[in-house]
Amino acid sequence: FAWDPVARKERWRAPDASAGPFAGGSLTTAGNLVFSSVNDKLLAFRADTGEKVLELSTGLTQMGPLITFLIDGKQYITVAGGPARAPGAPAGRGGAGAAPSGPAQPGHLLAFVFDGHAALPGNAK
């Protein structure tokens, strides 16, 4: 949800975008956007109204906090996370003491640029 510290009240709430054990938190930009990483999705909302403007499946697991930076006048949003789950596999690590199945897989770092047009690796879209 978005909290207005001056008015001391909630301004808007986005369904299915709340933080949980597999959420990396949120990031607000000066361009009126709020980004959130929840489960395997990168979400973006208008900061003033809460309107969802982006829902992107990243294929990552356990995404970390979002980071933003500028290079040569372009703004980037990055997020790190674990390897993609196998289709149909449950989210999370499978319970305490569960042994990993197969060899360890590398984590990933995704960087998105505003006005970018490239597809995510491995996505048909």
mmCIF file of N, CA and C in Angstrom:
data_model
loop_
_atom_site.group_PDB
_atom_site.id
_atom_site.type_symbol
_atom_site.label_atom_id
_atom_site.label_comp_id
_atom_site.label_asym_id
_atom_site.label_seq_id
_atom_site.Cartn_x
_atom_site.Cartn_y
_atom_site.Cartn_z
ATOM 1 N N PHE A 1 0.837 -1.181 0.000
ATOM 2 C CA PHE A 1 0.000 0.000 0.000
ATOM 3 C C PHE A 1 0.876 1.235 0.000
ATOM 4 N N ALA A 2 0.295 2.354 -0.356
ATOM 5 C CA ALA A 2 1.006 3.636 -0.360
ATOM 6 C C ALA A 2 0.525 4.461 0.828
ATOM 7 N N TRP A 3 1.474 4.941 1.595
ATOM 8 C CA TRP A 3 1.176 5.706 2.801
ATOM 9 C C TRP A 3 1.526 7.174 2.586
ATOM 10 N N ASP A 4 0.626 8.056 2.932
ATOM 11 C CA ASP A 4 0.859 9.496 2.863
ATOM 12 C C ASP A 4 1.313 9.948 4.251
ATOM 13 N N PRO A 5 2.619 10.275 4.418
ATOM 14 C CA PRO A 5 3.092 10.639 5.755
ATOM 15 C C PRO A 5 2.586 11.994 6.236
ATOM 16 N N VAL A 6 2.225 12.876 5.331
ATOM 17 C CA VAL A 6 1.719 14.189 5.731
ATOM 18 C C VAL A 6 0.286 14.060 6.244
ATOM 19 N N ALA A 7 -0.562 13.386 5.473
ATOM 20 C CA ALA A 7 -1.958 13.210 5.877
ATOM 21 C C ALA A 7 -2.123 12.080 6.894
ATOM 22 N N ARG A 8 -1.071 11.270 7.057
ATOM 23 C CA ARG A 8 -1.091 10.133 7.984
ATOM 24 C C ARG A 8 -2.197 9.155 7.663
ATOM 25 N N LYS A 9 -2.279 8.793 6.378
ATOM 26 C CA LYS A 9 -3.287 7.808 6.005
ATOM 27 C C LYS A 9 -2.859 7.064 4.736
ATOM 28 N N GLU A 10 -3.495 5.938 4.543
ATOM 29 C CA GLU A 10 -3.257 5.139 3.347
ATOM 30 C C GLU A 10 -3.877 5.843 2.146
ATOM 31 N N ARG A 11 -3.138 5.910 1.023
ATOM 32 C CA ARG A 11 -3.647 6.531 -0.209
ATOM 33 C C ARG A 11 -4.225 5.512 -1.175
ATOM 34 N N TRP A 12 -3.549 4.376 -1.319
ATOM 35 C CA TRP A 12 -4.063 3.318 -2.186
ATOM 36 C C TRP A 12 -3.427 1.994 -1.794
ATOM 37 N N ARG A 13 -4.071 0.918 -2.228
ATOM 38 C CA ARG A 13 -3.593 -0.432 -1.941
ATOM 39 C C ARG A 13 -3.712 -1.243 -3.224
ATOM 40 N N ALA A 14 -2.667 -1.977 -3.556
ATOM 41 C CA ALA A 14 -2.658 -2.798 -4.770
ATOM 42 C C ALA A 14 -2.882 -4.254 -4.382
ATOM 43 N N PRO A 15 -3.951 -4.871 -4.893
ATOM 44 C CA PRO A 15 -4.179 -6.288 -4.598
ATOM 45 C C PRO A 15 -3.064 -7.152 -5.188
ATOM 46 N N ASP A 16 -2.708 -8.210 -4.502
ATOM 47 C CA ASP A 16 -1.689 -9.172 -4.945
ATOM 48 C C ASP A 16 -0.310 -8.539 -5.100
ATOM 49 N N ALA A 17 -0.029 -7.453 -4.413
ATOM 50 C CA ALA A 17 1.284 -6.817 -4.509
ATOM 51 C C ALA A 17 1.895 -6.595 -3.131
ATOM 52 N N SER A 18 1.376 -7.300 -2.131
ATOM 53 C CA SER A 18 1.885 -7.084 -0.789
ATOM 54 C C SER A 18 3.183 -7.839 -0.565
ATOM 55 N N ALA A 19 3.969 -7.304 0.332
ATOM 56 C CA ALA A 19 5.244 -7.947 0.658
ATOM 57 C C ALA A 19 4.976 -9.245 1.390
ATOM 58 N N GLY A 20 5.833 -10.196 1.191
ATOM 59 C CA GLY A 20 5.750 -11.492 1.848
ATOM 60 C C GLY A 20 7.131 -12.099 1.861
ATOM 61 N N PRO A 21 7.219 -13.398 2.110
ATOM 62 C CA PRO A 21 8.541 -14.024 2.199
ATOM 63 C C PRO A 21 9.300 -14.042 0.876
ATOM 64 N N PHE A 22 8.617 -13.861 -0.234
ATOM 65 C CA PHE A 22 9.284 -13.886 -1.536
ATOM 66 C C PHE A 22 9.140 -12.555 -2.251
ATOM 67 N N ALA A 23 9.155 -11.459 -1.499
ATOM 68 C CA ALA A 23 9.045 -10.120 -2.066
ATOM 69 C C ALA A 23 10.287 -9.326 -1.696
ATOM 70 N N GLY A 24 10.788 -8.560 -2.659
ATOM 71 C CA GLY A 24 12.012 -7.802 -2.438
ATOM 72 C C GLY A 24 11.786 -6.373 -2.016
ATOM 73 N N GLY A 25 10.556 -5.985 -1.767
ATOM 74 C CA GLY A 25 10.294 -4.619 -1.351
ATOM 75 C C GLY A 25 9.871 -3.746 -2.511
ATOM 76 N N SER A 26 9.899 -2.440 -2.282
ATOM 77 C CA SER A 26 9.444 -1.508 -3.311
ATOM 78 C C SER A 26 10.453 -0.379 -3.477
ATOM 79 N N LEU A 27 10.308 0.323 -4.592
ATOM 80 C CA LEU A 27 11.193 1.430 -4.954
ATOM 81 C C LEU A 27 10.341 2.483 -5.641
ATOM 82 N N THR A 28 10.484 3.736 -5.231
ATOM 83 C CA THR A 28 9.736 4.829 -5.831
ATOM 84 C C THR A 28 10.685 5.709 -6.627
ATOM 85 N N THR A 29 10.241 6.136 -7.813
ATOM 86 C CA THR A 29 11.057 7.003 -8.661
ATOM 87 C C THR A 29 10.470 8.407 -8.680
ATOM 88 N N ALA A 30 11.263 9.363 -9.106
ATOM 89 C CA ALA A 30 10.794 10.741 -9.238
ATOM 90 C C ALA A 30 9.804 10.867 -10.389
ATOM 91 N N GLY A 31 9.733 9.865 -11.242
ATOM 92 C CA GLY A 31 8.818 9.881 -12.383
ATOM 93 C C GLY A 31 7.435 9.358 -12.059
ATOM 94 N N ASN A 32 7.031 9.378 -10.778
ATOM 95 C CA ASN A 32 5.696 8.980 -10.351
ATOM 96 C C ASN A 32 5.448 7.485 -10.505
ATOM 97 N N LEU A 33 6.486 6.661 -10.354
ATOM 98 C CA LEU A 33 6.332 5.209 -10.441
ATOM 99 C C LEU A 33 6.777 4.549 -9.148
ATOM 100 N N VAL A 34 6.055 3.492 -8.775
ATOM 101 C CA VAL A 34 6.437 2.635 -7.665
ATOM 102 C C VAL A 34 6.639 1.248 -8.246
ATOM 103 N N PHE A 35 7.843 0.691 -8.060
ATOM 104 C CA PHE A 35 8.160 -0.659 -8.514
ATOM 105 C C PHE A 35 8.170 -1.591 -7.317
ATOM 106 N N SER A 36 7.741 -2.821 -7.543
ATOM 107 C CA SER A 36 7.724 -3.821 -6.497
ATOM 108 C C SER A 36 8.093 -5.169 -7.100
ATOM 109 N N SER A 37 8.864 -5.964 -6.360
ATOM 110 C CA SER A 37 9.169 -7.324 -6.804
ATOM 111 C C SER A 37 8.448 -8.283 -5.869
ATOM 112 N N VAL A 38 7.521 -9.049 -6.424
ATOM 113 C CA VAL A 38 6.705 -9.979 -5.647
ATOM 114 C C VAL A 38 6.721 -11.328 -6.337
ATOM 115 N N ASN A 39 7.158 -12.350 -5.590
ATOM 116 C CA ASN A 39 7.308 -13.700 -6.138
ATOM 117 C C ASN A 39 8.213 -13.634 -7.364
ATOM 118 N N ASP A 40 7.720 -13.958 -8.550
ATOM 119 C CA ASP A 40 8.567 -13.904 -9.751
ATOM 120 C C ASP A 40 8.198 -12.742 -10.661
ATOM 121 N N LYS A 41 7.461 -11.770 -10.132
ATOM 122 C CA LYS A 41 6.972 -10.664 -10.966
ATOM 123 C C LYS A 41 7.595 -9.327 -10.568
ATOM 124 N N LEU A 42 7.828 -8.510 -11.586
ATOM 125 C CA LEU A 42 8.184 -7.110 -11.401
ATOM 126 C C LEU A 42 6.914 -6.318 -11.692
ATOM 127 N N LEU A 43 6.468 -5.535 -10.718
ATOM 128 C CA LEU A 43 5.245 -4.753 -10.855
ATOM 129 C C LEU A 43 5.592 -3.272 -10.810
ATOM 130 N N ALA A 44 4.816 -2.461 -11.538
ATOM 131 C CA ALA A 44 4.961 -1.005 -11.478
ATOM 132 C C ALA A 44 3.572 -0.385 -11.385
ATOM 133 N N PHE A 45 3.485 0.652 -10.549
ATOM 134 C CA PHE A 45 2.230 1.364 -10.312
ATOM 135 C C PHE A 45 2.472 2.853 -10.421
ATOM 136 N N ARG A 46 1.417 3.595 -10.791
ATOM 137 C CA ARG A 46 1.486 5.051 -10.705
ATOM 138 C C ARG A 46 1.473 5.412 -9.228
ATOM 139 N N ALA A 47 2.429 6.222 -8.796
ATOM 140 C CA ALA A 47 2.548 6.558 -7.380
ATOM 141 C C ALA A 47 1.357 7.362 -6.873
ATOM 142 N N ASP A 48 0.754 8.183 -7.724
ATOM 143 C CA ASP A 48 -0.339 9.038 -7.264
ATOM 144 C C ASP A 48 -1.678 8.325 -7.191
ATOM 145 N N THR A 49 -1.917 7.318 -8.033
ATOM 146 C CA THR A 49 -3.237 6.684 -8.080
ATOM 147 C C THR A 49 -3.231 5.200 -7.731
ATOM 148 N N GLY A 50 -2.070 4.541 -7.829
ATOM 149 C CA GLY A 50 -2.004 3.103 -7.604
ATOM 150 C C GLY A 50 -2.349 2.278 -8.827
ATOM 151 N N GLU A 51 -2.585 2.923 -9.960
ATOM 152 C CA GLU A 51 -2.909 2.191 -11.195
ATOM 153 C C GLU A 51 -1.704 1.336 -11.606
ATOM 154 N N LYS A 52 -1.955 0.042 -11.847
ATOM 155 C CA LYS A 52 -0.881 -0.854 -12.283
ATOM 156 C C LYS A 52 -0.555 -0.566 -13.744
ATOM 157 N N VAL A 53 0.727 -0.312 -14.024
ATOM 158 C CA VAL A 53 1.153 -0.015 -15.390
ATOM 159 C C VAL A 53 2.086 -1.086 -15.947
ATOM 160 N N LEU A 54 2.536 -2.021 -15.093
ATOM 161 C CA LEU A 54 3.420 -3.086 -15.558
ATOM 162 C C LEU A 54 3.282 -4.293 -14.650
ATOM 163 N N GLU A 55 3.176 -5.460 -15.257
ATOM 164 C CA GLU A 55 3.271 -6.734 -14.547
ATOM 165 C C GLU A 55 4.081 -7.653 -15.441
ATOM 166 N N LEU A 56 5.322 -7.910 -15.045
ATOM 167 C CA LEU A 56 6.257 -8.650 -15.878
ATOM 168 C C LEU A 56 6.756 -9.875 -15.126
ATOM 169 N N SER A 57 6.530 -11.052 -15.682
ATOM 170 C CA SER A 57 7.064 -12.275 -15.098
ATOM 171 C C SER A 57 8.543 -12.359 -15.458
ATOM 172 N N THR A 58 9.406 -12.374 -14.441
ATOM 173 C CA THR A 58 10.844 -12.372 -14.672
ATOM 174 C C THR A 58 11.435 -13.768 -14.769
ATOM 175 N N GLY A 59 10.743 -14.760 -14.250
ATOM 176 C CA GLY A 59 11.292 -16.108 -14.218
ATOM 177 C C GLY A 59 12.261 -16.322 -13.070
ATOM 178 N N LEU A 60 12.481 -15.303 -12.238
ATOM 179 C CA LEU A 60 13.395 -15.422 -11.102
ATOM 180 C C LEU A 60 12.653 -15.920 -9.873
ATOM 181 N N THR A 61 13.393 -16.508 -8.948
ATOM 182 C CA THR A 61 12.839 -16.873 -7.658
ATOM 183 C C THR A 61 13.494 -16.017 -6.596
ATOM 184 N N GLN A 62 12.800 -15.793 -5.501
ATOM 185 C CA GLN A 62 13.297 -15.056 -4.348
ATOM 186 C C GLN A 62 14.032 -13.776 -4.749
ATOM 187 N N MET A 63 13.315 -12.906 -5.452
ATOM 188 C CA MET A 63 13.918 -11.654 -5.918
ATOM 189 C C MET A 63 14.280 -10.758 -4.745
ATOM 190 N N GLY A 64 15.396 -10.072 -4.895
ATOM 191 C CA GLY A 64 15.876 -9.148 -3.874
ATOM 192 C C GLY A 64 15.320 -7.758 -4.084
ATOM 193 N N PRO A 65 15.858 -6.794 -3.339
ATOM 194 C CA PRO A 65 15.387 -5.423 -3.475
ATOM 195 C C PRO A 65 15.753 -4.826 -4.832
ATOM 196 N N LEU A 66 14.920 -3.936 -5.292
ATOM 197 C CA LEU A 66 15.154 -3.231 -6.551
ATOM 198 C C LEU A 66 16.171 -2.114 -6.354
ATOM 199 N N ILE A 67 16.927 -1.830 -7.406
ATOM 200 C CA ILE A 67 17.910 -0.761 -7.394
ATOM 201 C C ILE A 67 17.704 0.063 -8.656
ATOM 202 N N THR A 68 17.847 1.379 -8.567
ATOM 203 C CA THR A 68 17.767 2.223 -9.753
ATOM 204 C C THR A 68 19.035 3.068 -9.851
ATOM 205 N N PHE A 69 19.430 3.371 -11.085
ATOM 206 C CA PHE A 69 20.600 4.206 -11.325
ATOM 207 C C PHE A 69 20.510 4.814 -12.711
ATOM 208 N N LEU A 70 21.322 5.846 -12.959
ATOM 209 C CA LEU A 70 21.380 6.521 -14.260
ATOM 210 C C LEU A 70 22.745 6.287 -14.896
ATOM 211 N N ILE A 71 22.745 5.997 -16.198
ATOM 212 C CA ILE A 71 23.967 5.929 -16.998
ATOM 213 C C ILE A 71 23.685 6.677 -18.291
ATOM 214 N N ASP A 72 24.495 7.662 -18.591
ATOM 215 C CA ASP A 72 24.338 8.458 -19.813
ATOM 216 C C ASP A 72 22.910 8.968 -20.000
ATOM 217 N N GLY A 73 22.297 9.397 -18.907
ATOM 218 C CA GLY A 73 20.963 9.981 -18.972
ATOM 219 C C GLY A 73 19.822 8.985 -19.070
ATOM 220 N N LYS A 74 20.101 7.682 -19.041
ATOM 221 C CA LYS A 74 19.048 6.660 -19.081
ATOM 222 C C LYS A 74 18.886 6.055 -17.695
ATOM 223 N N GLN A 75 17.619 5.888 -17.276
ATOM 224 C CA GLN A 75 17.354 5.308 -15.969
ATOM 225 C C GLN A 75 17.154 3.807 -16.102
ATOM 226 N N TYR A 76 17.793 3.071 -15.205
ATOM 227 C CA TYR A 76 17.712 1.617 -15.171
ATOM 228 C C TYR A 76 17.096 1.174 -13.849
ATOM 229 N N ILE A 77 16.385 0.061 -13.898
ATOM 230 C CA ILE A 77 15.874 -0.619 -12.714
ATOM 231 C C ILE A 77 16.479 -2.014 -12.755
ATOM 232 N N THR A 78 17.097 -2.463 -11.664
ATOM 233 C CA THR A 78 17.687 -3.796 -11.636
ATOM 234 C C THR A 78 17.124 -4.586 -10.463
ATOM 235 N N VAL A 79 17.127 -5.910 -10.634
ATOM 236 C CA VAL A 79 16.701 -6.813 -9.571
ATOM 237 C C VAL A 79 17.492 -8.110 -9.716
ATOM 238 N N ALA A 80 17.909 -8.650 -8.599
ATOM 239 C CA ALA A 80 18.621 -9.922 -8.578
ATOM 240 C C ALA A 80 17.696 -10.981 -7.999
ATOM 241 N N GLY A 81 17.914 -12.222 -8.431
ATOM 242 C CA GLY A 81 17.101 -13.309 -7.914
ATOM 243 C C GLY A 81 17.716 -14.647 -8.224
ATOM 244 N N GLY A 82 17.093 -15.653 -7.690
ATOM 245 C CA GLY A 82 17.554 -17.016 -7.896
ATOM 246 C C GLY A 82 17.144 -17.539 -9.259
ATOM 247 N N PRO A 83 17.554 -18.768 -9.553
ATOM 248 C CA PRO A 83 17.232 -19.366 -10.854
ATOM 249 C C PRO A 83 15.738 -19.623 -10.987
ATOM 250 N N ALA A 84 15.308 -19.750 -12.212
ATOM 251 C CA ALA A 84 13.897 -20.026 -12.492
ATOM 252 C C ALA A 84 13.509 -21.377 -11.925
ATOM 253 N N ARG A 85 12.272 -21.475 -11.448
ATOM 254 C CA ARG A 85 11.738 -22.755 -10.979
ATOM 255 C C ARG A 85 11.353 -23.608 -12.178
ATOM 256 N N ALA A 86 11.398 -24.896 -11.975
ATOM 257 C CA ALA A 86 10.892 -25.814 -12.995
ATOM 258 C C ALA A 86 9.387 -25.637 -13.091
ATOM 259 N N PRO A 87 8.799 -25.804 -14.283
ATOM 260 C CA PRO A 87 7.346 -25.664 -14.413
ATOM 261 C C PRO A 87 6.612 -26.557 -13.421
ATOM 262 N N GLY A 88 5.666 -25.988 -12.690
ATOM 263 C CA GLY A 88 4.875 -26.745 -11.737
ATOM 264 C C GLY A 88 5.513 -26.878 -10.369
ATOM 265 N N ALA A 89 6.768 -26.437 -10.204
ATOM 266 C CA ALA A 89 7.435 -26.532 -8.904
ATOM 267 C C ALA A 89 6.879 -25.471 -7.973
ATOM 268 N N PRO A 90 6.749 -25.784 -6.693
ATOM 269 C CA PRO A 90 6.225 -24.786 -5.755
ATOM 270 C C PRO A 90 7.220 -23.676 -5.521
ATOM 271 N N ALA A 91 6.717 -22.525 -5.119
ATOM 272 C CA ALA A 91 7.587 -21.403 -4.774
ATOM 273 C C ALA A 91 8.314 -21.715 -3.486
ATOM 274 N N GLY A 92 9.432 -21.089 -3.259
ATOM 275 C CA GLY A 92 10.178 -21.287 -2.031
ATOM 276 C C GLY A 92 11.182 -22.411 -2.151
ATOM 277 N N ARG A 93 11.753 -22.802 -1.007
ATOM 278 C CA ARG A 93 12.841 -23.765 -0.990
ATOM 279 C C ARG A 93 12.378 -25.172 -0.675
ATOM 280 N N GLY A 94 11.095 -25.386 -0.431
ATOM 281 C CA GLY A 94 10.607 -26.737 -0.227
ATOM 282 C C GLY A 94 10.629 -27.205 1.216
ATOM 283 N N GLY A 95 10.821 -26.348 2.160
ATOM 284 C CA GLY A 95 10.748 -26.737 3.561
ATOM 285 C C GLY A 95 12.116 -26.861 4.194
ATOM 286 N N ALA A 96 12.124 -26.797 5.497
ATOM 287 C CA ALA A 96 13.377 -26.852 6.241
ATOM 288 C C ALA A 96 14.070 -28.185 6.025
ATOM 289 N N GLY A 97 15.362 -28.139 5.778
ATOM 290 C CA GLY A 97 16.141 -29.350 5.611
ATOM 291 C C GLY A 97 15.995 -30.022 4.266
ATOM 292 N N ALA A 98 15.209 -29.462 3.362
ATOM 293 C CA ALA A 98 15.018 -30.084 2.051
ATOM 294 C C ALA A 98 16.306 -29.977 1.250
ATOM 295 N N ALA A 99 16.735 -31.093 0.704
ATOM 296 C CA ALA A 99 17.959 -31.110 -0.098
ATOM 297 C C ALA A 99 17.668 -30.566 -1.487
ATOM 298 N N PRO A 100 18.565 -29.756 -2.043
ATOM 299 C CA PRO A 100 18.346 -29.263 -3.400
ATOM 300 C C PRO A 100 18.381 -30.418 -4.385
ATOM 301 N N SER A 101 17.541 -30.346 -5.396
ATOM 302 C CA SER A 101 17.534 -31.398 -6.406
ATOM 303 C C SER A 101 18.390 -30.956 -7.583
ATOM 304 N N GLY A 102 19.371 -31.756 -7.946
ATOM 305 C CA GLY A 102 20.236 -31.439 -9.075
ATOM 306 C C GLY A 102 21.331 -30.471 -8.690
ATOM 307 N N PRO A 103 22.171 -30.129 -9.652
ATOM 308 C CA PRO A 103 23.289 -29.218 -9.373
ATOM 309 C C PRO A 103 22.800 -27.805 -9.095
ATOM 310 N N ALA A 104 23.595 -27.075 -8.334
ATOM 311 C CA ALA A 104 23.248 -25.691 -8.010
ATOM 312 C C ALA A 104 23.153 -24.865 -9.290
ATOM 313 N N GLN A 105 22.167 -23.993 -9.332
ATOM 314 C CA GLN A 105 21.949 -23.132 -10.485
ATOM 315 C C GLN A 105 22.360 -21.706 -10.118
ATOM 316 N N PRO A 106 22.861 -20.948 -11.085
ATOM 317 C CA PRO A 106 23.293 -19.579 -10.766
ATOM 318 C C PRO A 106 22.106 -18.637 -10.571
ATOM 319 N N GLY A 107 22.358 -17.575 -9.816
ATOM 320 C CA GLY A 107 21.388 -16.509 -9.694
ATOM 321 C C GLY A 107 21.473 -15.617 -10.925
ATOM 322 N N HIS A 108 20.599 -14.653 -11.002
ATOM 323 C CA HIS A 108 20.556 -13.758 -12.160
ATOM 324 C C HIS A 108 20.415 -12.315 -11.698
ATOM 325 N N LEU A 109 20.881 -11.409 -12.523
ATOM 326 C CA LEU A 109 20.677 -9.984 -12.322
ATOM 327 C C LEU A 109 20.043 -9.451 -13.598
ATOM 328 N N LEU A 110 18.828 -8.911 -13.484
ATOM 329 C CA LEU A 110 18.136 -8.337 -14.636
ATOM 330 C C LEU A 110 18.186 -6.820 -14.534
ATOM 331 N N ALA A 111 18.469 -6.165 -15.649
ATOM 332 C CA ALA A 111 18.478 -4.704 -15.709
ATOM 333 C C ALA A 111 17.483 -4.270 -16.774
ATOM 334 N N PHE A 112 16.603 -3.368 -16.397
ATOM 335 C CA PHE A 112 15.585 -2.848 -17.309
ATOM 336 C C PHE A 112 15.860 -1.366 -17.513
ATOM 337 N N VAL A 113 15.696 -0.897 -18.746
ATOM 338 C CA VAL A 113 15.881 0.511 -19.040
ATOM 339 C C VAL A 113 14.524 1.083 -19.461
ATOM 340 N N PHE A 114 14.270 2.306 -19.056
ATOM 341 C CA PHE A 114 13.028 2.956 -19.473
ATOM 342 C C PHE A 114 13.056 3.110 -20.985
ATOM 343 N N ASP A 115 11.959 2.796 -21.648
ATOM 344 C CA ASP A 115 11.815 2.812 -23.104
ATOM 345 C C ASP A 115 12.586 1.690 -23.784
ATOM 346 N N GLY A 116 12.986 0.669 -23.032
ATOM 347 C CA GLY A 116 13.665 -0.479 -23.627
ATOM 348 C C GLY A 116 12.683 -1.349 -24.400
ATOM 349 N N HIS A 117 13.183 -2.115 -25.363
ATOM 350 C CA HIS A 117 12.305 -2.928 -26.203
ATOM 351 C C HIS A 117 12.755 -4.380 -26.336
ATOM 352 N N ALA A 118 13.861 -4.777 -25.716
ATOM 353 C CA ALA A 118 14.366 -6.147 -25.846
ATOM 354 C C ALA A 118 13.534 -7.099 -24.995
ATOM 355 N N ALA A 119 13.414 -8.324 -25.471
ATOM 356 C CA ALA A 119 12.686 -9.362 -24.719
ATOM 357 C C ALA A 119 13.611 -9.964 -23.677
ATOM 358 N N LEU A 120 13.023 -10.484 -22.605
ATOM 359 C CA LEU A 120 13.800 -11.200 -21.597
ATOM 360 C C LEU A 120 14.359 -12.471 -22.209
ATOM 361 N N PRO A 121 15.582 -12.842 -21.878
ATOM 362 C CA PRO A 121 16.131 -14.105 -22.398
ATOM 363 C C PRO A 121 15.247 -15.278 -22.006
ATOM 364 N N GLY A 122 14.989 -16.174 -22.936
ATOM 365 C CA GLY A 122 14.169 -17.345 -22.660
ATOM 366 C C GLY A 122 12.679 -17.114 -22.760
ATOM 367 N N ASN A 123 12.226 -15.879 -22.969
ATOM 368 C CA ASN A 123 10.789 -15.592 -23.092
ATOM 369 C C ASN A 123 10.406 -15.543 -24.559
ATOM 370 N N ALA A 124 9.245 -16.083 -24.850
ATOM 371 C CA ALA A 124 8.760 -16.071 -26.231
ATOM 372 C C ALA A 124 8.209 -14.703 -26.628
ATOM 373 N N LYS A 125 7.889 -13.869 -25.626
ATOM 374 C CA LYS A 125 7.288 -12.565 -25.913
ATOM 375 C C LYS A 125 8.322 -11.561 -26.332
#
